[in-house]
Coordinates of C-alpha atoms (C1' of nucleotides) in Angstrom, one line a residue:
Chain A
M243 CA -174.9 -31.2 -121.0
D244 CA -171.3 -31.4 -122.0
S245 CA -172.1 -27.9 -123.7
E246 CA -172.0 -26.5 -119.9
T247 CA -168.7 -28.2 -118.5
P248 CA -166.1 -28.0 -121.4
R249 CA -164.2 -24.9 -119.6
V250 CA -161.4 -25.8 -117.1
P251 CA -159.2 -23.1 -117.8
R252 CA -156.4 -24.7 -116.1
P253 CA -156.4 -24.0 -112.3
G254 CA -152.5 -23.3 -112.4
L255 CA -149.3 -23.6 -114.2
P256 CA -148.8 -25.5 -117.6
D257 CA -147.6 -29.1 -116.8
A258 CA -144.3 -28.4 -118.8
T259 CA -143.6 -25.3 -116.5
V260 CA -144.1 -27.3 -113.4
A261 CA -141.5 -29.9 -114.5
R262 CA -139.2 -27.1 -115.3
L263 CA -139.6 -25.4 -112.1
A264 CA -138.7 -28.5 -110.1
I265 CA -135.3 -28.5 -112.2
Y266 CA -134.9 -24.8 -111.4
L267 CA -135.4 -25.3 -107.7
G268 CA -132.9 -28.0 -107.8
A269 CA -130.3 -26.1 -109.7
L270 CA -130.9 -23.1 -107.4
N271 CA -130.3 -25.6 -104.3
A272 CA -126.9 -26.2 -105.6
L273 CA -126.1 -22.5 -106.6
H274 CA -127.3 -21.4 -103.0
A275 CA -124.8 -23.9 -101.4
E276 CA -122.0 -22.7 -103.3
G277 CA -122.7 -19.2 -101.8
A278 CA -124.0 -17.3 -105.1
T279 CA -126.4 -14.5 -104.3
T280 CA -127.7 -13.1 -107.5
I281 CA -128.2 -15.1 -111.0
S282 CA -129.3 -14.2 -114.5
S283 CA -131.8 -15.9 -116.5
G284 CA -129.1 -16.6 -118.7
E285 CA -126.9 -18.4 -116.1
L286 CA -129.4 -20.1 -114.6
A287 CA -131.1 -21.8 -117.8
E288 CA -127.5 -22.8 -118.5
A289 CA -127.2 -24.6 -115.3
A290 CA -130.6 -26.0 -115.8
G291 CA -130.1 -26.8 -119.6
V292 CA -132.9 -24.6 -121.2
N293 CA -133.3 -21.7 -123.3
P294 CA -133.3 -18.3 -121.4
A295 CA -136.6 -16.9 -122.9
Q296 CA -138.3 -20.4 -121.7
L297 CA -136.9 -19.9 -118.1
R298 CA -138.2 -16.4 -118.0
K299 CA -142.0 -17.2 -119.4
D300 CA -141.9 -19.9 -116.6
L301 CA -140.9 -17.8 -113.8
S302 CA -143.1 -15.1 -114.9
H303 CA -146.3 -17.4 -114.5
L304 CA -145.2 -17.0 -110.7
G305 CA -145.0 -13.3 -110.7
S306 CA -142.0 -10.8 -111.0
Y307 CA -139.5 -11.9 -108.9
G308 CA -136.2 -10.5 -110.7
T309 CA -134.8 -7.0 -111.2
R310 CA -134.5 -5.8 -114.4
G311 CA -131.0 -5.1 -115.5
V312 CA -129.7 -7.3 -112.6
G313 CA -131.2 -10.8 -112.5
Y314 CA -132.8 -13.1 -109.8
D315 CA -132.0 -12.9 -106.0
V316 CA -131.0 -17.0 -105.5
A317 CA -132.4 -16.6 -101.9
Y318 CA -135.4 -15.1 -102.7
L319 CA -136.3 -16.8 -105.9
R320 CA -135.8 -20.3 -104.1
F321 CA -138.0 -19.1 -101.3
Q322 CA -140.8 -18.2 -104.1
L323 CA -140.3 -21.7 -106.1
D324 CA -140.8 -23.5 -102.9
Q325 CA -144.0 -21.6 -102.0
H326 CA -145.4 -22.3 -105.5
I327 CA -144.2 -25.7 -106.1
G328 CA -145.3 -27.3 -102.9
S329 CA -143.0 -27.9 -100.1
P330 CA -141.8 -31.5 -99.9
E331 CA -141.5 -31.9 -96.0
H332 CA -145.5 -32.1 -96.0
W333 CA -145.4 -35.2 -98.2
P334 CA -144.8 -38.3 -97.0
V335 CA -143.5 -41.1 -99.6
I336 CA -144.1 -44.8 -99.5
I337 CA -142.4 -47.4 -101.7
V338 CA -144.3 -50.5 -102.7
G339 CA -141.8 -53.4 -104.0
V340 CA -138.4 -53.7 -102.1
G341 CA -136.4 -55.1 -104.9
N342 CA -133.2 -53.6 -106.2
L343 CA -135.0 -50.5 -107.4
G344 CA -136.9 -50.3 -104.3
R345 CA -134.0 -50.7 -102.2
A346 CA -132.0 -47.9 -104.5
L347 CA -135.0 -45.5 -104.1
V348 CA -135.2 -45.5 -100.3
N349 CA -131.9 -43.6 -99.8
H350 CA -131.7 -41.8 -103.3
S351 CA -130.1 -38.5 -102.8
G352 CA -132.8 -36.9 -105.3
F353 CA -135.4 -37.5 -102.8
S354 CA -133.7 -36.4 -99.6
S355 CA -131.9 -33.5 -101.3
R356 CA -135.3 -32.2 -102.3
G357 CA -136.9 -32.5 -98.9
F358 CA -139.2 -35.7 -99.6
R359 CA -138.6 -38.3 -96.8
V360 CA -139.5 -42.1 -97.4
T361 CA -141.5 -43.0 -94.3
A362 CA -142.6 -46.5 -95.2
L363 CA -141.7 -49.6 -97.6
F364 CA -144.4 -52.2 -98.5
D365 CA -143.7 -55.7 -100.2
A366 CA -145.9 -58.8 -101.0
D367 CA -142.9 -61.3 -100.2
P368 CA -143.7 -62.4 -96.6
R369 CA -140.1 -63.4 -96.3
L370 CA -139.3 -59.6 -96.5
V371 CA -142.2 -58.3 -94.2
G372 CA -140.8 -57.3 -90.6
T373 CA -137.1 -57.0 -91.9
Q374 CA -135.3 -53.7 -92.3
V375 CA -133.8 -51.6 -95.3
E376 CA -131.8 -48.7 -94.3
G377 CA -133.6 -48.3 -90.9
H378 CA -137.3 -48.7 -92.6
S379 CA -139.3 -51.7 -91.7
I380 CA -140.9 -53.4 -94.4
H381 CA -144.8 -53.7 -94.0
A382 CA -147.2 -56.1 -95.7
L383 CA -149.4 -54.6 -98.2
E384 CA -152.4 -55.5 -96.4
D385 CA -151.5 -53.2 -93.5
L386 CA -151.4 -50.2 -95.8
E387 CA -154.6 -48.6 -94.2
S388 CA -153.0 -48.9 -90.5
V389 CA -149.5 -47.6 -91.6
L390 CA -150.7 -44.7 -93.4
D391 CA -150.9 -41.4 -91.3
D392 CA -152.2 -39.1 -93.9
P393 CA -153.3 -41.1 -97.2
A394 CA -154.3 -38.0 -99.0
A395 CA -151.2 -36.4 -98.7
T396 CA -149.3 -39.4 -99.5
I397 CA -147.1 -40.3 -102.6
G398 CA -146.9 -43.7 -103.6
V399 CA -144.0 -45.3 -105.6
I400 CA -144.7 -48.2 -107.4
A401 CA -141.5 -50.5 -107.7
T402 CA -143.1 -53.8 -108.2
P403 CA -143.0 -56.0 -111.5
P404 CA -145.2 -54.8 -114.1
A405 CA -147.7 -58.1 -113.4
A406 CA -148.6 -56.5 -109.9
A407 CA -148.9 -52.8 -110.7
Q408 CA -152.2 -52.6 -111.3
E409 CA -153.1 -54.2 -108.1
V410 CA -150.7 -52.4 -106.2
A411 CA -152.1 -49.0 -107.9
D412 CA -155.6 -50.2 -106.8
R413 CA -155.0 -51.0 -103.3
L414 CA -153.1 -47.8 -103.0
V415 CA -156.1 -45.5 -104.7
G416 CA -158.4 -47.5 -102.4
A417 CA -156.7 -46.6 -99.2
G418 CA -157.0 -43.0 -100.3
V419 CA -153.5 -42.3 -101.9
G420 CA -154.0 -39.7 -104.7
C421 CA -150.5 -39.3 -106.4
L422 CA -148.6 -42.2 -108.0
L423 CA -145.1 -42.6 -109.3
S424 CA -144.7 -45.9 -111.1
F425 CA -141.8 -47.5 -112.8
A426 CA -143.7 -50.3 -114.2
A427 CA -144.1 -50.4 -118.1
V428 CA -148.0 -50.6 -118.0
G429 CA -150.6 -48.3 -118.5
L430 CA -152.4 -48.3 -115.3
R431 CA -156.3 -47.9 -115.4
L432 CA -157.4 -45.3 -112.3
P433 CA -160.0 -42.8 -111.9
P434 CA -159.2 -39.5 -113.0
S435 CA -158.9 -38.1 -109.8
V436 CA -155.7 -39.5 -109.3
T437 CA -152.1 -38.1 -110.4
V438 CA -150.0 -40.6 -112.0
R439 CA -146.5 -40.2 -113.7
R440 CA -144.8 -43.2 -115.4
V441 CA -141.1 -43.6 -115.5
D442 CA -140.4 -46.4 -117.8
L443 CA -136.8 -46.9 -118.1
G444 CA -136.5 -49.4 -120.8
S445 CA -138.6 -47.0 -123.0
E446 CA -135.9 -44.4 -122.3
L447 CA -133.4 -46.7 -123.5
Q448 CA -135.4 -47.5 -126.8
I449 CA -136.2 -43.7 -127.7
L450 CA -132.1 -43.1 -127.0
A451 CA -131.4 -45.9 -129.6
Y452 CA -134.0 -44.7 -132.0
H453 CA -132.4 -41.2 -132.0
R454 CA -129.0 -42.4 -132.3
Q455 CA -130.0 -44.7 -135.1
M456 CA -131.4 -41.6 -136.9
S457 CA -128.2 -39.6 -136.4
L458 CA -125.8 -42.4 -137.4
A459 CA -128.1 -43.2 -140.7
D460 CA -127.6 -39.0 -141.2
G461 CA -124.0 -39.1 -141.3
I462 CA -124.0 -42.2 -143.5
T463 CA -126.3 -40.3 -145.9
A464 CA -124.0 -37.2 -145.8
L465 CA -120.9 -39.3 -146.7
V466 CA -122.7 -41.2 -149.3
S467 CA -124.3 -38.2 -151.1
D468 CA -123.2 -35.9 -153.1
P469 CA -121.2 -33.2 -151.2
H470 CA -122.6 -30.1 -153.1
D471 CA -126.1 -29.9 -151.8
Chain B
M237 CA -125.5 -18.1 -143.8
D238 CA -128.1 -19.1 -141.2
S239 CA -131.1 -18.0 -144.1
E240 CA -129.8 -21.2 -145.7
T241 CA -129.9 -23.6 -143.0
P242 CA -133.4 -23.3 -141.3
R243 CA -134.8 -26.3 -142.8
V244 CA -134.4 -29.6 -141.3
P245 CA -137.6 -30.9 -141.5
R246 CA -137.3 -33.6 -139.0
P247 CA -135.7 -36.9 -140.6
G248 CA -138.0 -39.1 -139.0
L249 CA -140.9 -39.4 -136.5
P250 CA -142.0 -36.9 -133.9
D251 CA -140.1 -37.1 -130.4
A252 CA -143.5 -37.6 -128.7
T253 CA -144.4 -40.6 -130.9
V254 CA -141.1 -42.5 -130.4
A255 CA -141.7 -42.1 -127.1
R256 CA -145.1 -43.8 -127.2
L257 CA -144.1 -46.4 -129.7
A258 CA -141.7 -47.5 -127.3
I259 CA -144.5 -47.9 -124.8
Y260 CA -146.8 -49.8 -127.6
L261 CA -144.0 -52.2 -128.3
G262 CA -143.9 -53.0 -124.2
A263 CA -147.7 -53.5 -124.5
L264 CA -147.6 -55.7 -127.6
N265 CA -144.9 -58.0 -126.1
A266 CA -146.7 -58.5 -123.1
L267 CA -149.8 -59.3 -125.3
H268 CA -148.0 -61.7 -127.4
A269 CA -146.8 -63.5 -124.3
E270 CA -150.4 -64.1 -123.3
G271 CA -151.3 -65.5 -126.7
A272 CA -153.3 -62.7 -128.4
T273 CA -152.8 -62.6 -132.2
T274 CA -155.2 -59.5 -133.0
I275 CA -156.0 -56.3 -131.3
S276 CA -157.6 -53.1 -132.1
S277 CA -156.3 -49.6 -131.5
G278 CA -158.8 -49.2 -128.9
E279 CA -157.5 -52.2 -127.0
L280 CA -154.0 -51.4 -127.3
A281 CA -154.6 -47.7 -126.5
E282 CA -156.3 -48.8 -123.4
A283 CA -153.1 -51.1 -122.4
A284 CA -150.7 -48.6 -123.0
G285 CA -152.8 -45.7 -121.3
V286 CA -153.6 -43.3 -124.6
N287 CA -156.4 -42.1 -126.8
P288 CA -157.1 -44.7 -129.4
A289 CA -156.9 -41.7 -132.3
Q290 CA -153.6 -40.7 -130.9
L291 CA -152.3 -44.5 -131.3
R292 CA -153.7 -44.9 -134.9
K293 CA -151.9 -41.6 -135.5
D294 CA -148.7 -42.7 -134.4
L295 CA -148.9 -46.0 -136.2
S296 CA -149.7 -44.2 -139.4
H297 CA -146.4 -42.7 -139.2
L298 CA -144.8 -45.9 -140.0
G299 CA -147.3 -47.0 -142.9
S300 CA -150.2 -49.0 -142.8
Y301 CA -150.1 -52.3 -140.9
G302 CA -153.8 -52.6 -140.0
T303 CA -156.7 -54.3 -141.3
R304 CA -160.0 -51.8 -141.5
G305 CA -162.9 -53.6 -139.7
V306 CA -160.3 -56.0 -137.9
G307 CA -157.6 -54.2 -136.6
Y308 CA -153.9 -55.2 -135.9
D309 CA -151.9 -58.3 -136.1
V310 CA -150.2 -58.6 -132.8
A311 CA -146.9 -60.3 -134.2
Y312 CA -146.5 -58.4 -137.5
L313 CA -147.3 -54.9 -135.7
R314 CA -144.7 -56.3 -133.1
F315 CA -142.1 -57.1 -135.7
Q316 CA -142.8 -53.7 -137.8
L317 CA -142.3 -51.6 -134.7
D318 CA -139.1 -53.2 -134.0
Q319 CA -138.0 -52.5 -137.4
H320 CA -138.9 -49.0 -137.2
I321 CA -137.7 -48.2 -133.5
G322 CA -134.3 -49.8 -133.9
S323 CA -133.1 -53.4 -132.5
P324 CA -132.3 -53.1 -129.1
E325 CA -130.0 -56.2 -129.1
H326 CA -127.4 -54.1 -131.2
W327 CA -127.2 -51.6 -128.7
P328 CA -124.8 -52.3 -125.7
V329 CA -125.6 -50.6 -122.5
I330 CA -122.7 -49.4 -119.9
I331 CA -123.4 -48.2 -116.6
V332 CA -121.2 -45.5 -114.8
G333 CA -121.6 -45.2 -111.1
V334 CA -122.4 -48.6 -109.2
G335 CA -124.1 -47.2 -106.4
N336 CA -127.7 -48.3 -105.1
L337 CA -129.2 -47.0 -108.6
G338 CA -126.5 -48.6 -110.7
R339 CA -126.7 -51.8 -109.0
A340 CA -130.6 -51.5 -109.4
L341 CA -130.2 -50.9 -113.1
V342 CA -128.0 -53.8 -113.7
N343 CA -130.7 -56.6 -113.7
H344 CA -133.5 -54.2 -114.3
S345 CA -136.1 -56.5 -115.9
G346 CA -137.3 -53.6 -117.9
F347 CA -133.9 -53.5 -120.0
S348 CA -133.5 -57.2 -120.4
S349 CA -137.2 -57.7 -121.4
R350 CA -136.8 -55.0 -124.4
G351 CA -133.5 -57.0 -125.4
F352 CA -131.0 -54.4 -124.2
R353 CA -127.9 -55.9 -122.6
V354 CA -125.7 -54.4 -119.9
T355 CA -122.4 -54.9 -121.2
A356 CA -119.8 -53.1 -118.7
L357 CA -119.8 -51.4 -115.2
F358 CA -117.5 -48.4 -114.3
D359 CA -116.9 -46.6 -110.8
A360 CA -114.4 -44.1 -109.7
D361 CA -114.1 -45.8 -106.3
P362 CA -110.9 -48.0 -106.6
R363 CA -112.1 -50.3 -103.8
L364 CA -114.9 -51.3 -106.2
V365 CA -113.0 -51.9 -109.6
G366 CA -112.3 -55.3 -110.0
T367 CA -115.2 -56.6 -108.0
Q368 CA -118.3 -58.2 -109.7
V369 CA -122.3 -57.1 -109.5
E370 CA -124.4 -59.9 -110.8
G371 CA -121.6 -61.2 -113.0
H372 CA -120.4 -58.0 -114.3
S373 CA -117.1 -56.6 -113.5
I374 CA -116.5 -53.2 -112.6
H375 CA -113.8 -51.0 -114.3
A376 CA -112.2 -47.7 -113.8
L377 CA -113.5 -45.0 -116.0
E378 CA -109.8 -44.6 -117.0
D379 CA -110.3 -47.9 -118.5
L380 CA -113.1 -46.9 -121.0
E381 CA -111.7 -46.8 -124.2
S382 CA -110.1 -49.9 -124.0
V383 CA -113.4 -51.8 -122.4
L384 CA -115.7 -50.3 -125.0
D385 CA -116.3 -52.4 -128.3
D386 CA -118.1 -50.1 -130.5
P387 CA -118.4 -46.7 -128.7
A388 CA -120.7 -45.1 -131.2
A389 CA -123.5 -47.6 -130.6
T390 CA -123.1 -47.7 -127.0
I391 CA -125.5 -46.1 -124.8
G392 CA -124.0 -44.7 -121.6
V393 CA -126.1 -44.3 -118.3
I394 CA -125.1 -42.0 -115.7
A395 CA -125.8 -43.1 -112.3
T396 CA -123.3 -41.0 -110.5
P397 CA -123.8 -38.3 -108.0
P398 CA -124.8 -34.9 -109.6
A399 CA -121.3 -33.5 -108.9
A400 CA -119.6 -36.2 -110.8
A401 CA -122.0 -36.2 -113.7
Q402 CA -120.5 -33.4 -116.1
E403 CA -117.2 -35.0 -116.0
V404 CA -118.5 -38.4 -116.5
A405 CA -120.7 -37.2 -119.2
D406 CA -117.5 -35.5 -120.9
R407 CA -115.5 -38.8 -120.5
L408 CA -118.0 -40.9 -122.6
V409 CA -118.4 -38.2 -124.9
G410 CA -114.6 -38.3 -125.5
A411 CA -114.4 -41.9 -126.1
G412 CA -117.2 -41.7 -128.8
V413 CA -120.4 -42.4 -126.8
G414 CA -123.0 -40.7 -128.2
C415 CA -126.3 -41.6 -126.6
L416 CA -126.5 -40.8 -122.8
L417 CA -129.1 -41.4 -120.2
S418 CA -128.4 -39.3 -116.8
F419 CA -130.0 -39.9 -113.3
A420 CA -128.3 -36.7 -112.4
A421 CA -130.3 -33.5 -111.5
V422 CA -128.1 -31.1 -113.2
G423 CA -128.1 -29.9 -116.9
L424 CA -125.3 -31.6 -118.9
R425 CA -123.1 -29.1 -121.3
L426 CA -122.6 -31.5 -124.5
P427 CA -122.3 -31.2 -128.1
P428 CA -125.4 -31.3 -130.0
S429 CA -124.5 -34.5 -131.6
V430 CA -124.8 -36.3 -128.5
T431 CA -128.3 -37.3 -127.5
V432 CA -129.4 -37.4 -124.0
R433 CA -132.2 -38.0 -122.0
R434 CA -132.4 -36.8 -118.4
V435 CA -134.6 -39.0 -115.6
D436 CA -134.8 -36.6 -112.3
L437 CA -136.5 -38.7 -109.9
G438 CA -136.8 -35.8 -107.2
S439 CA -138.4 -33.6 -109.9
E440 CA -141.1 -36.2 -110.7
L441 CA -142.0 -36.4 -107.0
Q442 CA -142.0 -32.3 -107.2
I443 CA -144.3 -32.4 -109.9
L444 CA -146.6 -34.8 -108.2
A445 CA -146.7 -33.1 -105.0
Y446 CA -147.9 -29.9 -107.2
H447 CA -150.4 -31.2 -109.1
R448 CA -151.7 -33.3 -105.9
Q449 CA -151.6 -29.9 -104.2
M450 CA -153.8 -28.3 -106.7
S451 CA -156.5 -31.0 -106.7
L452 CA -156.6 -30.8 -102.8
A453 CA -157.2 -27.0 -102.9
D454 CA -159.6 -27.6 -105.8
G455 CA -161.7 -29.9 -103.5
I456 CA -161.6 -27.6 -100.7
T457 CA -162.6 -24.8 -102.9
A458 CA -165.5 -26.8 -104.1
L459 CA -166.6 -27.8 -100.6
V460 CA -166.2 -24.0 -99.4
S461 CA -167.9 -22.2 -102.5
D462 CA -171.6 -22.4 -103.1
P463 CA -173.0 -25.8 -104.1
H464 CA -175.1 -24.2 -107.0
D465 CA -172.7 -23.3 -109.7
Chain C
dT171 C1' -170.9 -53.2 -139.7
dG172 C1' -166.6 -52.2 -137.8
dC173 C1' -162.3 -50.4 -137.4
dT174 C1' -158.6 -48.2 -139.7
dG175 C1' -155.8 -44.2 -141.7
dT176 C1' -156.0 -39.3 -142.3
dG177 C1' -156.9 -34.4 -143.3
dA178 C1' -158.4 -30.6 -140.5
dA179 C1' -159.3 -27.9 -136.3
dC180 C1' -157.9 -27.3 -131.8
dT181 C1' -154.7 -27.0 -127.9
dA182 C1' -150.2 -26.9 -125.7
dC183 C1' -145.8 -25.4 -125.8
dT184 C1' -141.7 -22.6 -127.3
dT185 C1' -139.4 -19.1 -129.1
dC186 C1' -138.8 -14.4 -131.0
dA187 C1' -138.2 -9.6 -130.3
dC188 C1' -138.9 -5.7 -127.9
dA189 C1' -140.7 -2.4 -124.6
dG190 C1' -139.6 -1.3 -119.6
dC191 C1' -137.1 -0.7 -115.8
dC192 C1' -133.0 -0.9 -113.0
Chain D
dG116 C1' -126.0 -1.1 -120.9
dG117 C1' -128.0 -4.9 -119.5
dC118 C1' -131.5 -7.7 -117.9
dT119 C1' -136.4 -9.0 -117.0
dG120 C1' -141.1 -9.6 -118.4
dT121 C1' -144.6 -10.5 -122.1
dG122 C1' -147.4 -9.8 -126.4
dA123 C1' -147.4 -11.9 -130.7
dA124 C1' -145.5 -15.3 -133.9
dG125 C1' -144.4 -19.9 -134.7
dT126 C1' -143.9 -24.7 -134.0
dA127 C1' -145.1 -29.3 -132.0
dG128 C1' -148.6 -32.4 -130.4
dT129 C1' -153.7 -33.6 -129.7
dT130 C1' -158.2 -35.0 -130.7
dC131 C1' -161.9 -34.9 -133.8
dA132 C1' -164.9 -36.7 -137.3
dC133 C1' -165.4 -39.0 -141.5
dA134 C1' -163.8 -41.4 -145.6
dG135 C1' -162.4 -45.8 -147.1
dC136 C1' -161.9 -50.7 -146.9
dA137 C1' -162.0 -55.4 -145.1

DNA sequence: TGCTGTGAACTACTTCACAGCC
DNA sequence: GGCTGTGAAGTAGTTCACAGCA
């Protein structure tokens, strides 16, 4: 039976491309605000911090929206990216865990500048429930189902301590949320239909420390080893 | 002259492996705290949310620290990962930009649980300079050089608005910091000797929205199309 | 027997290099 | 001439599958 199911030829775009398209869109928004009307792959690639060939390949997955010899029309490309990547205004964001991180996310400029709107906050601490943060009232996690409008289109952000993350994730998925962003440094066990991304800030630092360690060691090696090789 | 320099056979571990080793280390720390003494690749892989073969391959880059037929000794593996990945206690962390996000990072549990210590805060707002957040005093960016102890081993975290990010990055690099974690959604132009990682929270949401959009569309397609294929 | 360690096969992603169009 | 769009080549990363050892 599994000889009949190996073909899932990837419904859409490569993962890595989607991640970068989101960055291009951000860069285009900034350029548009500055009044730019046309941009070449080289310029946009530089603004986004990628290789120009990569950018053109990424955009070519969507269609041909550029003009050879000229470049891309900023407003038009922006519109097309919006179309392909999904319009954020339709995706309500809820945040579970109103600690320091949760509070920081509530009015994070990167969310609102992209068009996402935080619609509800949740916390396990009964002393917080009923209070407000930046105009959003905090709900108890038990009230999840009654507060959510359209669970299937909701993005759930998990900003709880790691120990609570699995339980929170289970509850969110149970309520129909299919899309999670977790800041907890634990692997979540969830059905494959759920889309999860994990941002682990401690790991980010550790990766930086490793890379830096390597380049410092390289520098020392270079100084110590014979200069003629 | 570039026919002589194409071989840089990657001094150490694959990037993707380093990223996961940091996650394994986190999981091992948790397991150790729970009193586990031995663990198999399958169990640790599940805790970290990866495939067991992947985990074994990752660890095999470091050496043979497991026992066939048994698994890995938790304490010993933890020690070895620490050795290879770099001990965080030697890497002071400074945060530039003490807005909501900066404040959240100051005492983020994921930093301290991994052994990283925030040693200084900086902000451009003169009204904040001189005040304290969680026991750390806020410095002016101009005082960077005099405040930093060992710039070459310092990790700089950029939690400023996007518009200020490039300038802050330039200043940090000018002071000798070679390791940056940026939360600003812009591509930073920096010399290649500097190690940068970018965490773009807006893009993370956008990626989630895209994937979810695809699976919802798939679901609808499945409902609409003939059930017998 | 059971689990690690690892070559080999596979898949995904990136970069090159150039044809095609403005 | 200049810049896009894209096959083809190259590289990195993942998974398989099994040999080897406790």
